[in-house]
Short mmCIF file of C-alpha atoms in Angstrom, two decimals:
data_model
loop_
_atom_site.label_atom_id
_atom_site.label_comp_id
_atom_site.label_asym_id
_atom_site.label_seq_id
_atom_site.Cartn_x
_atom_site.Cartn_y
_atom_site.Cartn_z
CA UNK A 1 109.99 138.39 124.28
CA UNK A 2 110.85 135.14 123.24
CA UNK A 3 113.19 132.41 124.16
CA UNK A 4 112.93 130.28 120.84
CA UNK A 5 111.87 131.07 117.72
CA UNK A 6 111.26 127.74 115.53
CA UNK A 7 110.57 128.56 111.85
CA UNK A 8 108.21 125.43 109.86
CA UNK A 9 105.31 124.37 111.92
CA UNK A 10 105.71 120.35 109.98
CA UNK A 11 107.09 117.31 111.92
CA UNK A 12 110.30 118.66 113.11
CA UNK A 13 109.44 122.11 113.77
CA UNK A 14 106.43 120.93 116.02
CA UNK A 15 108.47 118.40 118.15
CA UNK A 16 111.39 121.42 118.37
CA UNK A 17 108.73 123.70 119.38
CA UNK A 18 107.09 121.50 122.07
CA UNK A 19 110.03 120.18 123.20
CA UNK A 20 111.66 123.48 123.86
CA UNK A 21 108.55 125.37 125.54
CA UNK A 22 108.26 122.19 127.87
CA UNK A 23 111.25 123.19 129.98
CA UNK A 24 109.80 126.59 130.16
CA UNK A 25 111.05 128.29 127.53
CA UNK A 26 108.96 131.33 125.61
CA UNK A 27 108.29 129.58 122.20
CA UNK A 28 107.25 131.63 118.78
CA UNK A 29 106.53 128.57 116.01
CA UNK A 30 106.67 130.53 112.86
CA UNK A 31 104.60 129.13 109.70
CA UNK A 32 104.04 130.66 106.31
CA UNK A 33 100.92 128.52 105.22
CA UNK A 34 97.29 128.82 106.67
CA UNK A 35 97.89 125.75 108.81
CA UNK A 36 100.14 122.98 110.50
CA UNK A 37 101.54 119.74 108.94
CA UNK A 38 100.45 120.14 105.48
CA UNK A 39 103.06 118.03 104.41
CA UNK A 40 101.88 114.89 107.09
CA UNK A 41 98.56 115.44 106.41
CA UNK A 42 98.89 113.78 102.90
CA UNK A 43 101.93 111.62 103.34
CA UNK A 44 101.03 107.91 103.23
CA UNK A 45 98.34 108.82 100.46
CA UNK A 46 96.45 110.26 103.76
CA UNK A 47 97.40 107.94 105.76
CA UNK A 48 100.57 108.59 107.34
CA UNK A 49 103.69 106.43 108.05
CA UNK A 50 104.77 107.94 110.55
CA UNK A 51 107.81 105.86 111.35
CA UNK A 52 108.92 101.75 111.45
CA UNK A 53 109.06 99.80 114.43
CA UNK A 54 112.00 97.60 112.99
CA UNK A 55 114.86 97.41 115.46
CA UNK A 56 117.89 99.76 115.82
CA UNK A 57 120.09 97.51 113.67
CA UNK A 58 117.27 97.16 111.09
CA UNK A 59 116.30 100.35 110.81
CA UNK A 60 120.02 102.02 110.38
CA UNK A 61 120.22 100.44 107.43
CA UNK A 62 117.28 102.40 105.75
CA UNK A 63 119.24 105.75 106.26
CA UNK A 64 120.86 106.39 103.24
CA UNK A 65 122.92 109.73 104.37
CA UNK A 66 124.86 110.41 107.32
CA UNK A 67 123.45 107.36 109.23
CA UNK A 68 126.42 108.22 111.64
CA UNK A 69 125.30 111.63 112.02
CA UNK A 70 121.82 110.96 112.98
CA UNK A 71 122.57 107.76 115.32
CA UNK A 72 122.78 110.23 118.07
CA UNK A 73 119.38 112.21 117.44
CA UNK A 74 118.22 108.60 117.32
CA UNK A 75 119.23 107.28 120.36
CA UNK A 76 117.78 110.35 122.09
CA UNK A 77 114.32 109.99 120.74
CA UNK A 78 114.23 106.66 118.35
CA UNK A 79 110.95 105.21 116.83
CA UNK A 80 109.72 102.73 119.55
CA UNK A 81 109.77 106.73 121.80
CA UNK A 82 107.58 108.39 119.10
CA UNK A 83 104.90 105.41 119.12
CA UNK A 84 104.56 105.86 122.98
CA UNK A 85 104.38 109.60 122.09
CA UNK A 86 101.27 109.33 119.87
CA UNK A 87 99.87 106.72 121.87
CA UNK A 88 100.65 108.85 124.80
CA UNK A 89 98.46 111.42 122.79
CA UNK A 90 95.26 109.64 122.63
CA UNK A 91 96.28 108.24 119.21
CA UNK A 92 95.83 104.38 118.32
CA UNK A 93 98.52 103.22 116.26
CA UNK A 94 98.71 100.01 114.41
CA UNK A 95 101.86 97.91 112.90
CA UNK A 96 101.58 96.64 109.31
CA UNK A 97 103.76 94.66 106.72
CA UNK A 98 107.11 95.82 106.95
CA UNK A 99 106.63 97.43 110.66
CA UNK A 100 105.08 100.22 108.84
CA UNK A 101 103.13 102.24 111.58
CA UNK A 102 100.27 103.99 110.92
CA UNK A 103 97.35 105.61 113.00
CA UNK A 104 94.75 103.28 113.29
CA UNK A 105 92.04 105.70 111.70
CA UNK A 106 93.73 105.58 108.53
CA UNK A 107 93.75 109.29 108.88
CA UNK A 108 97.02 111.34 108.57
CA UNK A 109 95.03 114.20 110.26
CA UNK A 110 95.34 112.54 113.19
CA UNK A 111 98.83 112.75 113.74
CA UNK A 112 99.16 116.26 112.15
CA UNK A 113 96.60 117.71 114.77
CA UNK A 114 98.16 115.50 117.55
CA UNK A 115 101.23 117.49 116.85
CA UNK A 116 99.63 120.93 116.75
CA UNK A 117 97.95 120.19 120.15
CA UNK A 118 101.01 118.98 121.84
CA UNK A 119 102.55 122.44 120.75
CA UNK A 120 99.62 124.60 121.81
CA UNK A 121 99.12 122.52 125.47
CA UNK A 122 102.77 123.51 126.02
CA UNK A 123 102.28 127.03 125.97
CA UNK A 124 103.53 127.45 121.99
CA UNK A 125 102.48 130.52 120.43
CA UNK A 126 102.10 129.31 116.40
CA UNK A 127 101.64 132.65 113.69
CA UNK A 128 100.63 131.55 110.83
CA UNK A 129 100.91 133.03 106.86
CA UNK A 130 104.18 134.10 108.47
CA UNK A 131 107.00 134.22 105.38
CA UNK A 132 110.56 134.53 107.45
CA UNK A 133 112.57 136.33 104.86
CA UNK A 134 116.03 136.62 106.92
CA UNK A 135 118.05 135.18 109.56
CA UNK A 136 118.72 138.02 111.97
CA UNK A 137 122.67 137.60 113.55
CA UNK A 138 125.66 139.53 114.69
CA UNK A 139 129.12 138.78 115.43
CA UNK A 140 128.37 135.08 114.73
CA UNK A 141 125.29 134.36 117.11
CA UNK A 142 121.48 134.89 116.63
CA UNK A 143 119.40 137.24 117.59
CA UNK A 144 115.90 136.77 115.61
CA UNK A 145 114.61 136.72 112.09
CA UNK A 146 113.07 138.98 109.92
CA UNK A 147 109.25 138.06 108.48
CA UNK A 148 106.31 139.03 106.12
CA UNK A 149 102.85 139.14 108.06
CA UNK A 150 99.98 138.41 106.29
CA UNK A 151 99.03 141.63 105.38
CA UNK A 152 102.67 141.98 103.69
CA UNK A 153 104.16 144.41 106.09
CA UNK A 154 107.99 143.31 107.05
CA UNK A 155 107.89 142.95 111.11
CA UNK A 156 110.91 141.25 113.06
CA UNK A 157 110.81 139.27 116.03
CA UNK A 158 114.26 138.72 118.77
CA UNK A 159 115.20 135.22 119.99
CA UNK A 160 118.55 134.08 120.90
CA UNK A 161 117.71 130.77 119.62
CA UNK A 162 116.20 130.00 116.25
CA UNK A 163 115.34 126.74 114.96
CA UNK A 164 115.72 126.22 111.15
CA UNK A 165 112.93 123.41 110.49
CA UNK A 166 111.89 124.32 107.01
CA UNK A 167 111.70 121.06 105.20
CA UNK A 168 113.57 120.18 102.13
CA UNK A 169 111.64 121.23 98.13
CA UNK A 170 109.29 117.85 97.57
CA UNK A 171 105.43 118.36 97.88
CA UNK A 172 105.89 122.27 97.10
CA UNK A 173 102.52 123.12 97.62
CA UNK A 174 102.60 122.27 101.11
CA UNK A 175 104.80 125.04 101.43
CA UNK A 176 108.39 123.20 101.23
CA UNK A 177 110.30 125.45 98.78
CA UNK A 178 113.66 125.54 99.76
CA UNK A 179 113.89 128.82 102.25
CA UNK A 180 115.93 127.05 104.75
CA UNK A 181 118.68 126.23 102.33
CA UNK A 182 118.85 129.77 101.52
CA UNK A 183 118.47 130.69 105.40
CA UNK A 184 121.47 128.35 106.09
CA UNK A 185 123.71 129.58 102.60
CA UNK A 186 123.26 133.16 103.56
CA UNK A 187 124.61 132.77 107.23
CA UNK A 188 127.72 130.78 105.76
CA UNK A 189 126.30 126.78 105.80
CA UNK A 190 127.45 125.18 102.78
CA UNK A 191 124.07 123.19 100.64
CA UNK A 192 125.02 120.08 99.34
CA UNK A 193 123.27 119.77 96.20
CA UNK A 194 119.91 118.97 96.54
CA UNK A 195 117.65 116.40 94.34
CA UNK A 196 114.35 114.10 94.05
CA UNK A 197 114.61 111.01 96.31
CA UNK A 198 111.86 108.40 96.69
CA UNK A 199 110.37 109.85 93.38
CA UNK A 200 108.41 108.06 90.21
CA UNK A 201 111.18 106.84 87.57
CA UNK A 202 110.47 107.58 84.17
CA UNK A 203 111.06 105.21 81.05
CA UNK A 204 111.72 105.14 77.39
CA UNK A 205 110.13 101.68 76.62
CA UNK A 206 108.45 101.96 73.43
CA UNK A 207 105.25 100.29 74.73
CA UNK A 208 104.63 102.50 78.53
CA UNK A 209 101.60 104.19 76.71
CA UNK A 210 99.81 100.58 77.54
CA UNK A 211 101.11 100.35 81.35
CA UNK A 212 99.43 103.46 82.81
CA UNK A 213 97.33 101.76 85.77
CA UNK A 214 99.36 98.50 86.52
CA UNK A 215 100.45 97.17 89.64
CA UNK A 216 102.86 94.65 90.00
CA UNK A 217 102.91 92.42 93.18
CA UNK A 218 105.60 90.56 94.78
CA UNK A 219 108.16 91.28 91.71
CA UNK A 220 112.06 91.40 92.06
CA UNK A 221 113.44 94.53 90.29
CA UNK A 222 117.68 94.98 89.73
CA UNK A 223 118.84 98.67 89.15
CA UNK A 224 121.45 98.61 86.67
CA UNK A 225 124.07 101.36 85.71
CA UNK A 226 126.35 101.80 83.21
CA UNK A 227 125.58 97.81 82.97
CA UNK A 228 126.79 96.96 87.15
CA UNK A 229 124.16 96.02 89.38
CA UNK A 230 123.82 98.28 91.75
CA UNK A 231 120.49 97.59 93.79
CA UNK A 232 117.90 94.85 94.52
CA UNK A 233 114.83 95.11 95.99
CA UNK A 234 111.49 92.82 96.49
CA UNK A 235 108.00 94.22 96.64
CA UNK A 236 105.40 95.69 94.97
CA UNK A 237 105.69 98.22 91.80
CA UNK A 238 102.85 100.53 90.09
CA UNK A 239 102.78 102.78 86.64
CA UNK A 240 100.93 106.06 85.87
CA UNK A 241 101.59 109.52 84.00
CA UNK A 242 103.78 110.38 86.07
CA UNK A 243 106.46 107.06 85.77
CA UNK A 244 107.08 103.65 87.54
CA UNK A 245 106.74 103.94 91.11
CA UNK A 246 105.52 101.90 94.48
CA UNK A 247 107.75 100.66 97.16
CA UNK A 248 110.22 99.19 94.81
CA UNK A 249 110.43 102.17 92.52
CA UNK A 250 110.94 104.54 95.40
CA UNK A 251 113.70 102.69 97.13
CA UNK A 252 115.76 102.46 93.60
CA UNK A 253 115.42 106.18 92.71
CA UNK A 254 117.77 107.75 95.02
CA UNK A 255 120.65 106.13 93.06
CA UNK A 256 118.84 106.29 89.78
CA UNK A 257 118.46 110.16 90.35
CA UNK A 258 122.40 110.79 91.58
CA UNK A 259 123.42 108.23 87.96
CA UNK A 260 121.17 110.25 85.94
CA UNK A 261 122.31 113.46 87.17
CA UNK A 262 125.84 112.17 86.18
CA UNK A 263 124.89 111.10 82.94
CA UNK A 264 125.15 107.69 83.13
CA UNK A 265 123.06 104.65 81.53
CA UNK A 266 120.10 103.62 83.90
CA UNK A 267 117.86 101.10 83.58
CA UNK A 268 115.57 98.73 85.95
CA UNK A 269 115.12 94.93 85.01
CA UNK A 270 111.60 93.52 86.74
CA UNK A 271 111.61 89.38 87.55
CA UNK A 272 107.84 89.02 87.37
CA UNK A 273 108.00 85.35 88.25
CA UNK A 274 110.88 85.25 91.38
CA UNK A 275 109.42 82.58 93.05
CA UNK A 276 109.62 80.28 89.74
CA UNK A 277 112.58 78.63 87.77
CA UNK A 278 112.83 79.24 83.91
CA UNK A 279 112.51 75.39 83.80
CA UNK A 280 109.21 75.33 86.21
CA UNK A 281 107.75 78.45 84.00
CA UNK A 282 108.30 76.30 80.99
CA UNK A 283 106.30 73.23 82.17
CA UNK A 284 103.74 75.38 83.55
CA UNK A 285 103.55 77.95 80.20
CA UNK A 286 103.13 74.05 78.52
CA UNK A 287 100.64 72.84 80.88
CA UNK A 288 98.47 76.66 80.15
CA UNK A 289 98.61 75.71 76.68
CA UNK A 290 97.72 71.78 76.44
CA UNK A 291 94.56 73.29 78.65
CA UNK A 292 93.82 75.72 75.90
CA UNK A 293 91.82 75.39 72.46
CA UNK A 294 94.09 75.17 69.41
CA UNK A 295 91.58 78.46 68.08
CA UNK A 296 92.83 80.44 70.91
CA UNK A 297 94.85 83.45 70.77
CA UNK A 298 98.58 84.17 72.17
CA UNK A 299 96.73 87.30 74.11
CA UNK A 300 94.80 84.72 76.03
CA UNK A 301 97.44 82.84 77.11
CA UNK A 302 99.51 85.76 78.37
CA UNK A 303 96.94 86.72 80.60
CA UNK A 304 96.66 83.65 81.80
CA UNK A 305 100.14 84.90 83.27
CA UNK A 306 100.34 88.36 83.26
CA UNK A 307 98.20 91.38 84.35
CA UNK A 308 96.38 92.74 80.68
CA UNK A 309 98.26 96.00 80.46
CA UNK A 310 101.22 93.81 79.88
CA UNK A 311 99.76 91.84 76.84
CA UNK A 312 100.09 94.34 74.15
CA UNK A 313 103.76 95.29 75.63
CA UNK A 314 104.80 91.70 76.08
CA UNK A 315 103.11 90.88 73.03
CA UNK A 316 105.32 93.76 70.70
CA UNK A 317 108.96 92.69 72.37
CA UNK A 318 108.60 89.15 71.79
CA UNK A 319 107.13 89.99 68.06
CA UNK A 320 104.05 88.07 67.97
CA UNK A 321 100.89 89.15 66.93
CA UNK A 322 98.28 88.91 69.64
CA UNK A 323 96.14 87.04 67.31
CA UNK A 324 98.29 84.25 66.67
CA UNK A 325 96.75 81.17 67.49
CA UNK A 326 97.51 79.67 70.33
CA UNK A 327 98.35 76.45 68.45
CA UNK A 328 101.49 78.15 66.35
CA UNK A 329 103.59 79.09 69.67
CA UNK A 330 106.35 77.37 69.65
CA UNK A 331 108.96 76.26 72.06
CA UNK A 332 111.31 78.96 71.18
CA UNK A 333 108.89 81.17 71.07
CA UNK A 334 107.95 80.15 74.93
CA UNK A 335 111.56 80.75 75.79
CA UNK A 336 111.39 84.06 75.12
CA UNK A 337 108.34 85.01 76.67
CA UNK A 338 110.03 83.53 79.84
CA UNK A 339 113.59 85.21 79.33
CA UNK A 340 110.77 88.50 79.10
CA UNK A 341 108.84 87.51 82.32
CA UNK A 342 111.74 87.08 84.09
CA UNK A 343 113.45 90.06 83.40
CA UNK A 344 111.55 92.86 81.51
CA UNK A 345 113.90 95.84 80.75
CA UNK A 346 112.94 99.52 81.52
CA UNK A 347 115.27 101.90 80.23
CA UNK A 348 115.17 104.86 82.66
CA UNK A 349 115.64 107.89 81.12
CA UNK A 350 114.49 110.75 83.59
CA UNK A 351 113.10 111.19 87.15
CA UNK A 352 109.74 112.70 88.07
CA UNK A 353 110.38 116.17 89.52
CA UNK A 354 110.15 117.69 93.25
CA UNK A 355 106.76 117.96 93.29
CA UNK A 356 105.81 114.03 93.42
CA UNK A 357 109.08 113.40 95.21
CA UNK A 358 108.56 112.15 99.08
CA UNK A 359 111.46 113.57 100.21
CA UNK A 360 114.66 115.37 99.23
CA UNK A 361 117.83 114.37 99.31
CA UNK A 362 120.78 116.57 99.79
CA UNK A 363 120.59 119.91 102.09
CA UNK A 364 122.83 121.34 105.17
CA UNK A 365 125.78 119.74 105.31
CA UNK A 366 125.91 117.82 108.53
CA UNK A 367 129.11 118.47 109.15
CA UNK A 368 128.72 121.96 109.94
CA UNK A 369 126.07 120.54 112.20
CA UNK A 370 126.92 119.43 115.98
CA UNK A 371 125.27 116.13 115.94
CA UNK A 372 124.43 115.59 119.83
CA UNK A 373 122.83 119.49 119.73
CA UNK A 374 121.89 119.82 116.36
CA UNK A 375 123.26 123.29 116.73
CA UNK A 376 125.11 125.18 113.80
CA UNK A 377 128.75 125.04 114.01
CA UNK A 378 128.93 128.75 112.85
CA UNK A 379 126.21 130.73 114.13
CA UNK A 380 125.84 130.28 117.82
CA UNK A 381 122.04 130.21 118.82
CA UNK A 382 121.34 128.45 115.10
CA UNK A 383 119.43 124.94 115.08
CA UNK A 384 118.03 122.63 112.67
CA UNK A 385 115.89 119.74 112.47
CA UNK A 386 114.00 117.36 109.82
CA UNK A 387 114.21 117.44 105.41
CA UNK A 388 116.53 120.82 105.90
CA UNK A 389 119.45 118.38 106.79
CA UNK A 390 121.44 116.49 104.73
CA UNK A 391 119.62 113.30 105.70
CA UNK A 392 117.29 110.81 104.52
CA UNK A 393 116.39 107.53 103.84
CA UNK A 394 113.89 105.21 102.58
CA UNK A 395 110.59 104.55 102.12
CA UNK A 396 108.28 103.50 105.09
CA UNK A 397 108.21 105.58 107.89
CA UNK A 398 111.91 106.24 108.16
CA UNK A 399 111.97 110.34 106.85
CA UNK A 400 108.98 111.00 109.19
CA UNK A 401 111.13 109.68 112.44
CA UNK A 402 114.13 111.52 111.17
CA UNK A 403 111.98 114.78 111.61
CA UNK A 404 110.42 113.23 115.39
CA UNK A 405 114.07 112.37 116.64
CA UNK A 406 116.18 115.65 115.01
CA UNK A 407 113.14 118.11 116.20
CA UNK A 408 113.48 116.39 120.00
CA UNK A 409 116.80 117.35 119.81
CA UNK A 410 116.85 120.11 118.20
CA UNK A 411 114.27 121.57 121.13
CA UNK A 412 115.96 120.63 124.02
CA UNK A 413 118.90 123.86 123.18
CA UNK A 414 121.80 122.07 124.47
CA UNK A 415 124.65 123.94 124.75
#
């Protein structure tokens, strides 16, 4: 009855789908939640980057696995393509800092439901509470899968193409749980390990019990392990319960996660101050104080510089009470409260888990992957697209166009 059968009705399985039933073909888009995109209707806290108008060069850089594998998927469908796609679909977009793009509602729903209606206008037939339990193939091509309807009853639908669009195991609840990588193991694919990425870090510092709430603007933060730098990044930065996180935090944690999970020492050093010399903090830490009453306390002069969940903390490592008056601070005293602002250490100790993790890293090896079909290398008929691949890449928009350019290709079934 059908010609495709696409299996995840999120970014990549909805381009697949539409793309596919657009050159004619019968298309059966397979979903085992109550509804489309639940994953892009809460990415970008609601908002939805849904990809980053930087140019090609620019934006290769930001894949951090397999860039070479997914230059072609790119070039076929890249991000300046999908922008005139969702414009295309009656949905005003808008470029902010960084080339972030976002729809101009501020509404991920939007672009979720632009999706779904691009599918449905094309003929797609969409089932969903639809659990695929098996890949259906013999004698190394596919004929169908195997599914749970909603009432529980095992049915089975025949396709000699099926598109594996699953997603990766981050934001579980939106139904991401990891079928696909069992999908691909049990028809032969080999899984590389799969982990957080672009996930909240989590510290030992004695005093994080006092930085739940702050947000850190314009900072420089230095990933360290086993004592080697080994990343830099400029932005913003934000703590809560569940670790250090924001732009800066998210970029860092793919190689914080991969040196944890090899047991090595981790830790992130934040320059609050980058824009200032230790020698132009001094004069102006002097200048605070000879504005200051002599009956004033240290605490009042470190907010004069700092944020006040970092008073207490700041207050502990350089060992001064913040009562002290403000008269007693001394000049070495002032060097190390500028040796702290300009490079506060965060022992990271752990990662947060899946579930507050953007994306994951890790998944079908791309190798076993044709990279200009996106068609399995060992079951003939097999396809995947988006989070189920061993790809991904930073923060801001990138992931999301990963799933638009490897579900256009995905649908168009080359051969």
């Amino acid at each position: 009855m059908y010609d495709v059968i696409v299996i995840g009705a999120g970014a990549a399985g909805m381009m697949a789908a539409a793309t596919a039933a657009r050159s004619g073909k019968q298309v059966l888009l397979m979903e085992k939640m109550e509804k489309a995109g639940r994953k892009i209707r809460i990415s970008g806290k609601g908002r939805c980057n849904l990809t980053n108008a930087r140019p090609p060069e620019e934006f290769r850089e930001a894949i951090r696995t397999n860039a070479d594998f997914f230059d072609v998927a790119f070039a076929e469908f890249n991000n300046l393509a999908t922008i005139r796609f969702f414009e295309r679909q009656k949905v005003k977009l808008e470029i902010e800092r960084g080339q972030r793009v976002f729809p101009k509602s501020g509404k991920a729903w939007d672009i979720a439901n632009a999706l779904e209606d691009y599918c449905r206008d094309n003929g797609v037939e969409i089932v969903f509470n639809a659990q695929v339990t098996e890949i259906l193939t013999l004698e190394g091509k596919v004929y169908g899968v195997r599914y749970r309807n909603k009432r529980g009853f095992e049915r089975k639908e025949e396709a000699e193409n099926v598109i594996i669009a699953t997603g990766g195991v981050s934001y579980p609840g939106t139904g991401s749980t990891g079928d696909g990588y069992d999908f691909a193991d049990s028809v032969g694919h080999t899984i590389e390990e799969v982990r957080p990425s672009l996930t909240p870090l989590r510290t030992s510092h004695p005093q994080r019990k006092y930085l739940d709430g702050l947000l850190l603007k314009n900072i420089n933060a230095k990933l360290y392990i086993d004592g080697e730098l080994a990343r830099e990044e400029f932005g913003e930065i934000s703590f809560s319960e569940r670790g250090i996180e924001g732009a800066v935090a998210l970029r860092v944690s793919r190689d914080a996660v991969d040196a944890l999970i090899d047991e090595r020492r981790v830790k992130l050093v934040i320059d609050m101050k980058p824009a200032l010399t230790e020698e132009i903090l001094f004069e102006r830490i002097k200048r605070e104080i000879s504005e200051m009453q002599p009956d004033e306390f240290f605490s009042e002069l470190l907010r004069k510089l700092v944020p006040k969940h970092l008073v207490m903390p700041i207050a502990h490592e350089m060992d001064v009470h913040s009562k002290n008056y403000i008269r007693k601070v001394t000049d070495e005293e002032i060097h190390r409260l500028i040796k702290i602002l300009k490079g506060m250490v965060f022992p990271i100790d752990d990662y947060a888990p899946f579930e507050y993790a953007v994306v994951t890293a890790g998944g079908v090896r791309c190798d076993e992957v044709n990279k200009y079909t996106m068609e399995s290398l060992k079951v003939k008929g097999l396809y995947f697209a988006g989070e189920v691949l061993d790809l991904d890449a930073n923060t801001g928009g990138y992931n999301l166009q990963i799933a638009f350019s490897t579900g256009r290709l995905a649908g168009q079934l080359k051969k």
